[in-house]
Coordinates of N, CA and C in Angstrom, one line a residue:
Chain A
D28 N 79.9 116.6 119.9 CA 80.7 116.4 118.7 C 79.9 115.6 117.7
T29 N 79.8 116.3 116.5 CA 78.9 115.7 115.5 C 79.7 114.9 114.4
G30 N 81.0 114.7 114.6 CA 81.7 113.9 113.6 C 82.2 114.7 112.5
V31 N 82.7 114.1 111.5 CA 83.2 114.7 110.3 C 82.0 115.0 109.3
S32 N 81.9 116.3 108.9 CA 80.9 116.6 108.0 C 81.4 117.1 106.7
Q33 N 80.7 116.7 105.6 CA 81.1 117.1 104.3 C 80.0 117.8 103.5
D34 N 80.3 118.7 102.7 CA 79.3 119.4 101.9 C 79.8 119.9 100.6
P35 N 79.0 119.7 99.5 CA 77.7 119.1 99.5 C 77.8 117.6 99.5
R36 N 76.7 116.9 99.7 CA 76.7 115.5 99.7 C 76.7 114.9 98.2
H37 N 76.1 115.7 97.4 CA 76.0 115.3 96.0 C 76.3 116.6 95.1
K38 N 77.0 116.3 94.0 CA 77.2 117.4 93.1 C 77.2 116.9 91.7
I39 N 76.4 117.5 90.8 CA 76.4 117.1 89.4 C 76.8 118.4 88.7
T40 N 77.8 118.2 87.8 CA 78.3 119.3 87.1 C 78.6 118.9 85.6
K41 N 78.8 119.9 84.8 CA 79.2 119.6 83.4 C 80.7 119.6 83.3
R42 N 81.1 118.9 82.4 CA 82.6 118.8 82.1 C 83.1 120.2 81.8
G43 N 84.3 120.5 82.4 CA 84.9 121.8 82.3 C 84.6 122.8 83.4
Q44 N 83.6 122.5 84.2 CA 83.3 123.4 85.3 C 84.2 123.1 86.5
N45 N 84.3 124.1 87.4 CA 85.0 123.9 88.6 C 84.1 123.5 89.8
V46 N 84.5 122.7 90.7 CA 83.7 122.3 91.8 C 84.6 122.4 93.1
T47 N 83.9 122.7 94.2 CA 84.6 122.8 95.5 C 83.9 122.0 96.5
F48 N 84.6 121.2 97.3 CA 84.0 120.4 98.4 C 84.6 121.0 99.7
R49 N 83.7 120.9 100.7 CA 84.2 121.4 102.0 C 84.1 120.2 103.0
C50 N 85.1 120.2 103.9 CA 85.1 119.2 105.0 C 85.4 119.9 106.3
D51 N 84.5 119.6 107.3 CA 84.7 120.0 108.7 C 85.1 118.8 109.5
P52 N 86.3 118.8 110.0 CA 86.7 117.6 110.8 C 86.2 117.7 112.2
I53 N 86.5 116.6 113.0 CA 86.2 116.6 114.4 C 87.1 117.6 115.1
S54 N 86.5 118.4 116.0 CA 87.2 119.7 116.4 C 88.6 119.5 117.0
E55 N 88.8 118.4 117.7 CA 90.1 118.3 118.4 C 91.1 117.6 117.5
H56 N 90.7 117.2 116.3 CA 91.6 116.4 115.4 C 92.5 117.4 114.6
N57 N 93.8 117.2 114.6 CA 94.6 118.1 113.8 C 95.1 117.6 112.5
R58 N 94.7 116.3 112.2 CA 95.1 115.8 110.9 C 93.8 115.6 110.1
L59 N 93.9 115.9 108.8 CA 92.8 115.9 107.9 C 93.2 115.3 106.6
Y60 N 92.4 114.4 106.1 CA 92.7 113.6 104.9 C 91.6 113.7 103.8
W61 N 92.1 113.7 102.6 CA 91.2 113.5 101.5 C 91.5 112.3 100.7
Y62 N 90.4 111.5 100.3 CA 90.5 110.3 99.5 C 89.5 110.4 98.4
R63 N 89.7 109.6 97.4 CA 88.8 109.5 96.3 C 88.4 108.0 96.2
Q64 N 87.2 107.7 96.0 CA 86.8 106.3 95.9 C 85.8 106.1 94.8
T65 N 86.1 105.2 93.9 CA 85.2 104.8 92.8 C 84.6 103.4 93.2
L66 N 83.5 103.1 92.5 CA 82.7 101.9 92.9 C 83.5 100.7 92.9
G67 N 83.5 99.9 94.0 CA 84.1 98.7 94.1 C 85.6 98.7 94.4
Q68 N 86.1 99.9 94.6 CA 87.6 100.1 94.9 C 87.8 100.7 96.3
G69 N 89.0 100.5 96.7 CA 89.4 101.1 98.0 C 89.6 102.6 97.9
P70 N 89.6 103.3 99.0 CA 89.9 104.7 99.0 C 91.3 105.0 98.5
E71 N 91.4 105.9 97.6 CA 92.7 106.3 97.0 C 93.1 107.6 97.7
F72 N 94.3 107.6 98.2 CA 94.8 108.7 99.0 C 95.1 109.9 98.0
L73 N 94.6 111.1 98.4 CA 94.8 112.3 97.6 C 95.8 113.2 98.3
T74 N 95.5 113.6 99.6 CA 96.4 114.5 100.3 C 96.1 114.5 101.8
Y75 N 97.0 115.0 102.6 CA 96.6 115.1 104.0 C 97.3 116.4 104.6
F76 N 96.7 116.9 105.6 CA 97.1 118.1 106.4 C 97.4 117.7 107.8
Q77 N 98.4 118.4 108.4 CA 98.6 118.4 109.8 C 98.4 119.9 110.2
N78 N 97.4 120.2 110.9 CA 97.0 121.6 111.1 C 96.8 122.2 109.8
E79 N 97.4 123.4 109.5 CA 97.2 124.0 108.2 C 98.2 123.6 107.2
A80 N 99.2 122.8 107.5 CA 100.3 122.4 106.6 C 99.9 121.2 105.8
Q81 N 100.0 121.3 104.5 CA 99.7 120.2 103.6 C 101.0 119.4 103.5
L82 N 101.1 118.2 104.2 CA 102.3 117.4 104.3 C 102.6 116.4 103.2
E83 N 101.5 116.0 102.5 CA 101.7 115.1 101.4 C 100.6 115.2 100.4
K84 N 101.0 115.0 99.2 CA 100.0 115.0 98.1 C 100.4 113.9 97.1
S85 N 99.4 113.2 96.7 CA 99.6 112.0 95.9 C 100.2 112.5 94.5
R86 N 101.1 111.7 94.1 CA 101.7 112.0 92.7 C 100.7 111.8 91.6
L87 N 99.7 111.0 91.9 CA 98.7 110.7 90.9 C 97.7 111.9 90.7
L88 N 97.8 112.9 91.7 CA 96.9 114.0 91.7 C 97.3 115.0 90.6
S89 N 96.4 115.3 89.7 CA 96.8 116.3 88.7 C 96.8 117.7 89.2
D90 N 97.3 118.6 88.4 CA 97.4 120.0 88.9 C 96.0 120.6 88.9
R91 N 95.0 119.9 88.4 CA 93.6 120.5 88.5 C 93.0 120.4 89.9
F92 N 93.7 119.6 90.7 CA 93.2 119.4 92.1 C 94.0 120.2 93.0
S93 N 93.3 120.9 93.9 CA 94.0 121.7 95.0 C 93.2 121.6 96.3
A94 N 93.9 121.5 97.4 CA 93.3 121.5 98.7 C 93.9 122.5 99.6
E95 N 93.1 123.0 100.5 CA 93.6 124.0 101.4 C 93.0 123.7 102.8
R96 N 93.7 124.2 103.8 CA 93.1 124.1 105.2 C 93.7 125.4 105.9
P97 N 93.1 126.5 105.5 CA 93.8 127.8 105.9 C 94.0 128.1 107.3
K98 N 93.1 127.7 108.2 CA 93.2 128.0 109.6 C 93.4 126.7 110.4
G99 N 93.7 125.6 109.8 CA 93.9 124.4 110.5 C 92.6 123.8 111.0
S100 N 91.4 124.3 110.5 CA 90.2 123.7 110.9 C 89.5 123.0 109.7
F101 N 88.6 123.7 109.0 CA 87.9 123.1 107.9 C 88.9 123.1 106.7
S102 N 88.5 122.2 105.7 CA 89.4 122.1 104.5 C 88.5 122.2 103.3
T103 N 89.0 122.6 102.2 CA 88.3 122.6 100.9 C 89.2 121.9 99.9
L104 N 88.5 121.1 99.0 CA 89.1 120.4 97.9 C 88.5 121.0 96.6
E105 N 89.3 121.6 95.7 CA 88.8 122.2 94.5 C 89.3 121.3 93.3
I106 N 88.4 121.1 92.4 CA 88.7 120.4 91.1 C 88.4 121.4 90.0
Q107 N 89.4 121.8 89.3 CA 89.2 122.7 88.2 C 89.0 121.9 86.9
R108 N 88.3 122.5 86.0 CA 88.1 121.9 84.6 C 87.8 120.5 84.7
T109 N 86.7 120.2 85.4 CA 86.3 118.8 85.7 C 86.2 117.9 84.4
E110 N 86.6 116.7 84.5 CA 86.5 115.7 83.5 C 85.6 114.5 83.9
Q111 N 85.1 113.8 83.0 CA 84.2 112.7 83.4 C 84.9 111.7 84.3
G112 N 86.2 111.5 84.1 CA 87.0 110.6 85.0 C 87.1 111.1 86.4
D113 N 86.7 112.3 86.7 CA 86.7 112.8 88.1 C 85.5 112.3 88.8
S114 N 84.5 111.7 88.2 CA 83.3 111.2 88.8 C 83.7 110.2 89.9
A115 N 83.3 110.4 91.1 CA 83.7 109.5 92.2 C 83.1 110.0 93.5
M116 N 83.3 109.3 94.6 CA 83.0 109.7 95.9 C 84.3 110.3 96.5
Y117 N 84.2 111.5 97.0 CA 85.3 112.2 97.7 C 85.1 112.1 99.2
L118 N 86.0 111.4 99.8 CA 85.9 111.2 101.3 C 86.9 112.1 102.0
C119 N 86.4 112.6 103.1 CA 87.3 113.4 104.0 C 87.3 112.6 105.3
A120 N 88.5 112.6 106.0 CA 88.6 111.9 107.3 C 89.5 112.8 108.2
S121 N 89.4 112.6 109.5 CA 90.3 113.3 110.4 C 90.8 112.3 111.5
S122 N 91.9 112.7 112.1 CA 92.4 111.9 113.2 C 93.3 112.8 114.1
R123 N 93.6 112.2 115.3 CA 94.5 112.9 116.1 C 95.9 112.7 115.6
D124 N 96.8 113.5 116.0 CA 98.2 113.4 115.6 C 98.9 112.4 116.5
R125 N 99.0 111.1 116.1 CA 99.6 110.1 116.9 C 100.3 109.1 115.9
R126 N 101.6 109.1 115.9 CA 102.3 108.2 115.0 C 102.0 106.8 115.2
G127 N 101.5 106.2 114.1 CA 101.3 104.7 114.0 C 99.9 104.3 114.6
A128 N 99.3 105.1 115.4 CA 98.0 104.8 115.9 C 97.1 106.0 115.6
G129 N 95.9 105.8 116.0 CA 94.9 106.9 115.8 C 94.1 106.6 114.5
E130 N 92.9 106.0 114.6 CA 92.2 105.6 113.5 C 91.6 106.9 112.8
L131 N 91.3 106.8 111.6 CA 90.6 107.8 110.8 C 89.1 107.8 111.1
F132 N 88.5 109.0 111.2 CA 87.1 109.1 111.3 C 86.6 109.7 110.0
F133 N 85.8 109.0 109.3 CA 85.4 109.4 108.0 C 84.0 110.2 108.0
G134 N 83.9 111.1 107.0 CA 82.7 111.7 106.7 C 81.9 110.8 105.8
E135 N 80.7 111.3 105.5 CA 79.8 110.5 104.6 C 80.1 110.6 103.1
G136 N 81.0 111.5 102.8 CA 81.5 111.7 101.5 C 80.7 112.7 100.6
S137 N 81.3 113.2 99.6 CA 80.7 114.0 98.6 C 80.8 113.3 97.2
R138 N 79.6 113.0 96.7 CA 79.6 112.3 95.4 C 79.6 113.3 94.3
L139 N 80.5 113.1 93.4 CA 80.6 114.0 92.2 C 80.3 113.2 91.0
T140 N 79.4 113.8 90.2 CA 79.0 113.3 88.9 C 79.3 114.3 87.8
V141 N 80.2 114.0 86.9 CA 80.6 114.9 85.8 C 79.9 114.4 84.5
L142 N 79.1 115.3 84.0 CA 78.3 114.9 82.8 C 79.1 115.3 81.5
Chain B
A22 N 104.0 102.3 94.2 CA 103.9 100.9 94.4 C 102.8 100.6 95.4
Q23 N 102.1 99.5 95.1 CA 101.0 99.1 96.0 C 101.6 98.6 97.3
K24 N 101.2 99.1 98.4 CA 101.8 98.7 99.7 C 100.9 97.8 100.4
I25 N 99.6 97.8 100.1 CA 98.6 97.0 100.8 C 98.0 96.1 99.7
T26 N 98.0 94.8 100.0 CA 97.4 93.8 99.0 C 96.3 93.0 99.7
Q27 N 95.2 93.0 99.1 CA 94.1 92.1 99.5 C 93.8 91.3 98.3
T28 N 94.0 90.0 98.4 CA 94.0 89.1 97.2 C 92.6 88.5 97.0
Q29 N 91.7 88.7 97.9 CA 90.4 88.1 97.8 C 89.3 89.1 97.4
P30 N 89.0 89.2 96.1 CA 87.9 90.2 95.8 C 86.6 89.9 96.5
G31 N 86.3 88.7 96.6 CA 85.0 88.3 97.3 C 85.2 87.0 98.1
M32 N 84.4 87.0 99.2 CA 84.4 85.9 100.1 C 83.0 85.6 100.5
F33 N 82.7 84.3 100.7 CA 81.4 83.9 101.2 C 81.6 83.1 102.5
V34 N 80.7 83.3 103.4 CA 80.7 82.5 104.7 C 79.3 82.2 105.1
Q35 N 79.2 81.1 105.7 CA 77.9 80.7 106.3 C 77.7 81.4 107.6
E36 N 76.5 81.8 107.9 CA 76.1 82.5 109.1 C 76.6 81.6 110.3
K37 N 77.2 82.3 111.3 CA 77.7 81.7 112.5 C 79.0 81.0 112.4
E38 N 79.6 81.0 111.2 CA 80.9 80.4 111.0 C 81.9 81.6 111.1
A39 N 83.2 81.2 111.2 CA 84.3 82.2 111.2 C 84.9 82.3 109.8
V40 N 85.4 83.5 109.5 CA 86.0 83.8 108.2 C 87.3 84.6 108.4
T41 N 88.2 84.3 107.5 CA 89.5 85.1 107.5 C 89.7 85.9 106.2
L42 N 89.9 87.2 106.4 CA 90.2 88.0 105.2 C 91.6 88.4 105.2
D43 N 92.3 88.2 104.1 CA 93.7 88.3 104.0 C 94.2 89.7 103.7
C44 N 95.3 90.0 104.2 CA 96.0 91.3 103.9 C 97.5 91.2 104.1
T45 N 98.2 91.6 103.1 CA 99.7 91.7 103.2 C 100.1 93.1 102.9
Y46 N 101.2 93.5 103.4 CA 101.7 94.9 103.3 C 103.2 94.9 103.1
D47 N 103.6 96.1 102.7 CA 105.0 96.2 102.4 C 105.5 97.6 103.0
T48 N 106.5 97.5 103.8 CA 107.1 98.7 104.4 C 108.5 98.5 104.9
S49 N 109.3 99.5 104.9 CA 110.6 99.4 105.5 C 110.7 100.2 106.7
D50 N 109.6 100.9 107.1 CA 109.6 101.6 108.3 C 109.3 100.7 109.5
P51 N 110.1 100.7 110.6 CA 109.9 99.8 111.7 C 108.6 100.2 112.5
S52 N 108.1 101.4 112.3 CA 107.0 101.9 113.1 C 105.8 102.1 112.1
Y53 N 104.8 101.4 112.3 CA 103.6 101.5 111.4 C 102.4 101.0 112.1
G54 N 101.2 101.3 111.6 CA 100.0 100.8 112.2 C 99.2 100.1 111.1
L55 N 98.4 99.1 111.5 CA 97.6 98.4 110.5 C 96.2 98.5 111.0
F56 N 95.3 98.7 110.1 CA 93.9 99.0 110.4 C 93.0 98.1 109.5
W57 N 91.8 97.8 110.0 CA 90.7 97.3 109.2 C 89.5 98.1 109.3
Y58 N 88.9 98.4 108.2 CA 87.6 99.2 108.1 C 86.6 98.3 107.4
K59 N 85.3 98.6 107.8 CA 84.2 98.0 107.1 C 83.4 99.1 106.4
Q60 N 82.9 98.8 105.2 CA 82.1 99.7 104.5 C 80.8 99.0 104.0
P61 N 79.7 99.1 104.7 CA 78.5 98.5 104.3 C 78.0 99.2 103.0
S62 N 76.9 98.7 102.5 CA 76.3 99.2 101.2 C 75.9 100.7 101.4
S63 N 75.6 101.1 102.6 CA 75.3 102.5 102.9 C 76.4 103.5 102.7
G64 N 77.6 103.0 102.6 CA 78.8 103.8 102.3 C 79.7 104.3 103.3
E65 N 79.2 104.3 104.6 CA 80.1 104.9 105.6 C 81.3 103.9 105.9
M66 N 82.4 104.5 106.3 CA 83.6 103.7 106.6 C 83.6 103.6 108.1
I67 N 83.7 102.3 108.6 CA 83.6 102.0 110.0 C 84.9 101.4 110.5
F68 N 85.6 102.0 111.4 CA 86.8 101.5 112.0 C 86.5 100.2 112.8
L69 N 87.3 99.1 112.6 CA 87.1 97.9 113.3 C 88.2 97.6 114.3
I70 N 89.4 97.6 113.8 CA 90.5 97.1 114.7 C 91.8 97.7 114.3
Y71 N 92.7 97.8 115.2 CA 94.1 98.4 115.0 C 95.1 97.5 115.6
Q72 N 96.3 97.4 114.9 CA 97.5 96.7 115.3 C 98.7 97.5 115.1
G73 N 99.4 97.8 116.2 CA 100.7 98.5 116.0 C 101.8 97.6 115.8
S74 N 102.8 98.1 115.0 CA 103.9 97.2 114.6 C 104.7 96.7 115.8
Y75 N 104.7 97.4 116.9 CA 105.4 97.0 118.1 C 104.6 96.2 119.1
D76 N 103.3 96.0 118.8 CA 102.4 95.3 119.7 C 102.8 93.8 119.7
Q77 N 103.0 93.3 120.9 CA 103.4 91.9 121.0 C 102.2 90.9 120.8
Q78 N 101.0 91.3 121.2 CA 99.9 90.4 121.1 C 99.0 90.9 119.9
N79 N 98.3 89.9 119.4 CA 97.3 90.2 118.3 C 96.1 91.0 118.9
A80 N 95.7 92.0 118.2 CA 94.6 92.8 118.6 C 93.3 92.0 118.5
T81 N 92.4 92.3 119.5 CA 91.0 91.7 119.4 C 90.0 92.8 119.8
E82 N 88.9 92.8 119.1 CA 87.8 93.7 119.4 C 86.5 93.0 119.2
G83 N 85.9 92.4 120.3 CA 84.7 91.7 120.2 C 84.9 90.4 119.3
R84 N 84.1 90.4 118.2 CA 84.2 89.2 117.3 C 85.3 89.4 116.3
Y85 N 86.0 90.5 116.3 CA 87.1 90.7 115.4 C 88.4 90.5 116.0
S86 N 89.3 89.8 115.3 CA 90.7 89.7 115.8 C 91.6 89.8 114.6
L87 N 92.8 90.3 114.9 CA 93.8 90.5 113.8 C 94.9 89.5 114.0
N88 N 95.1 88.7 113.0 CA 96.2 87.7 113.0 C 97.4 88.4 112.4
F89 N 98.3 88.9 113.3 CA 99.5 89.7 112.9 C 100.7 88.8 112.8
Q90 N 101.2 88.7 111.6 CA 102.5 87.9 111.4 C 103.5 88.8 110.8
K91 N 104.3 89.4 111.7 CA 105.2 90.5 111.3 C 106.2 90.1 110.3
A92 N 106.8 88.9 110.5 CA 107.9 88.4 109.6 C 107.3 88.2 108.2
R93 N 106.1 87.8 108.1 CA 105.4 87.5 106.8 C 104.8 88.8 106.3
K94 N 104.7 89.8 107.0 CA 104.0 91.1 106.7 C 102.6 90.8 106.3
S95 N 101.9 90.1 107.2 CA 100.5 89.9 107.0 C 99.7 90.3 108.2
A96 N 98.5 90.7 107.9 CA 97.6 91.3 109.0 C 96.2 90.8 108.6
N97 N 95.9 89.6 108.8 CA 94.6 89.0 108.4 C 93.5 89.3 109.5
L98 N 92.3 89.6 109.0 CA 91.2 89.9 109.9 C 90.4 88.6 110.0
V99 N 90.1 88.2 111.3 CA 89.3 87.1 111.5 C 88.0 87.5 112.2
I100 N 86.9 87.2 111.6 CA 85.6 87.5 112.1 C 85.0 86.2 112.6
S101 N 84.7 86.1 113.9 CA 84.1 84.9 114.4 C 82.6 85.0 114.4
A102 N 81.9 83.9 114.4 CA 80.4 83.8 114.5 C 79.8 84.8 113.6
S103 N 80.0 84.7 112.3 CA 79.5 85.7 111.3 C 78.0 85.9 111.4
Q104 N 77.6 87.2 111.2 CA 76.2 87.6 111.2 C 75.9 88.1 109.9
L105 N 74.6 88.1 109.6 CA 74.1 88.7 108.3 C 74.6 90.1 108.1
G106 N 74.6 90.9 109.2 CA 75.0 92.3 109.1 C 76.5 92.5 108.9
D107 N 77.3 91.4 108.8 CA 78.7 91.5 108.5 C 78.9 91.6 107.0
S108 N 77.9 91.4 106.2 CA 78.0 91.5 104.8 C 78.4 92.9 104.4
A109 N 79.5 93.1 103.8 CA 80.0 94.5 103.5 C 81.4 94.3 102.8
M110 N 81.9 95.5 102.4 CA 83.3 95.6 101.9 C 84.2 95.7 103.1
Y111 N 85.4 95.1 103.1 CA 86.3 95.2 104.2 C 87.7 95.7 103.6
F112 N 88.2 96.7 104.2 CA 89.5 97.3 103.7 C 90.5 97.2 104.8
C113 N 91.7 96.7 104.3 CA 92.9 96.8 105.2 C 93.6 98.1 104.9
A114 N 94.3 98.7 105.8 CA 95.0 99.9 105.6 C 96.2 99.9 106.5
M115 N 97.2 100.7 106.0 CA 98.5 100.8 106.8 C 98.8 102.3 106.9
R116 N 99.3 102.6 108.1 CA 99.7 104.0 108.4 C 101.2 104.0 108.7
E117 N 101.9 104.8 107.8 CA 103.3 105.0 108.1 C 103.5 106.5 108.3
G118 N 104.0 106.9 109.4 CA 104.1 108.4 109.6 C 102.7 109.0 109.6
G119 N 102.4 109.9 108.7 CA 101.1 110.6 108.7 C 100.1 109.9 107.8
D120 N 100.5 109.5 106.6 CA 99.4 109.1 105.7 C 98.9 107.7 105.9
M121 N 97.8 107.4 105.4 CA 97.2 106.0 105.5 C 96.7 105.6 104.1
R122 N 97.2 104.4 103.7 CA 96.9 103.8 102.4 C 96.0 102.6 102.6
F123 N 95.1 102.4 101.7 CA 94.1 101.3 101.7 C 94.4 100.3 100.6
G124 N 93.9 99.1 100.9 CA 93.9 98.0 99.9 C 92.7 98.1 99.1
A125 N 92.6 97.2 98.1 CA 91.4 97.3 97.2 C 90.1 96.7 97.8
G126 N 90.3 96.0 98.9 CA 89.1 95.5 99.6 C 88.7 94.1 99.2
T127 N 87.9 93.5 100.2 CA 87.3 92.2 100.0 C 85.8 92.4 100.3
R128 N 85.0 91.9 99.3 CA 83.5 91.9 99.6 C 83.1 90.6 100.3
L129 N 82.6 90.7 101.5 CA 82.2 89.6 102.3 C 80.7 89.4 102.2
T130 N 80.2 88.2 101.9 CA 78.8 88.0 101.9 C 78.5 86.8 102.8
V131 N 77.6 87.1 103.8 CA 77.3 86.1 104.8 C 76.0 85.4 104.4
K132 N 76.0 84.1 104.2 CA 74.8 83.4 103.8 C 74.0 82.9 105.0
P133 N 72.7 83.0 104.9 CA 71.8 82.5 106.0 C 71.8 81.0 106.0

């Protein structure tokens, strides 16, 4: 088991372009989470999946953000028409389905820079 | 609404001494979990300790213990015998149902 992997690790793009990040969770984990983290701040919840179902999405998330987990395994996070304010580290995490318990295992993150 | 509050942006502690990092939370769900994570300057998020809302005893993991005061809705992290390698950001988090929300964090600096 190699843990949670994210790709790409770094992405530099111009404002207005679309970007997509991929997350491969730990294989037996059926929950998958996306967070955004800016420098010196805590991870900000974006969305989470249980298997292929997207169960919750942050109200702060604009319509430019979309996430999928089509087969309940890997997930993608797409940002359309990127803005400079989207520059951040995008963290993916996975866990087992266990109410109240079950820590999150984080990937190393995908750093986005929007010029 | 902010559900996890960490009121200490930064803390300093002398090596080998103990330090307490504060965390308060807000929930009306009787079943929830409280977590602490460490994030060193390298960026990875490292799970430290977990406390369930129905757990009768405070959680302990090596030098880490969680001072759980349910009525006050606080879940403070205590690090004993601080080491230089403990210097990092520390995040308190709460899990209700499926999602997990994090506090703003406390930056701990251990002085030699």
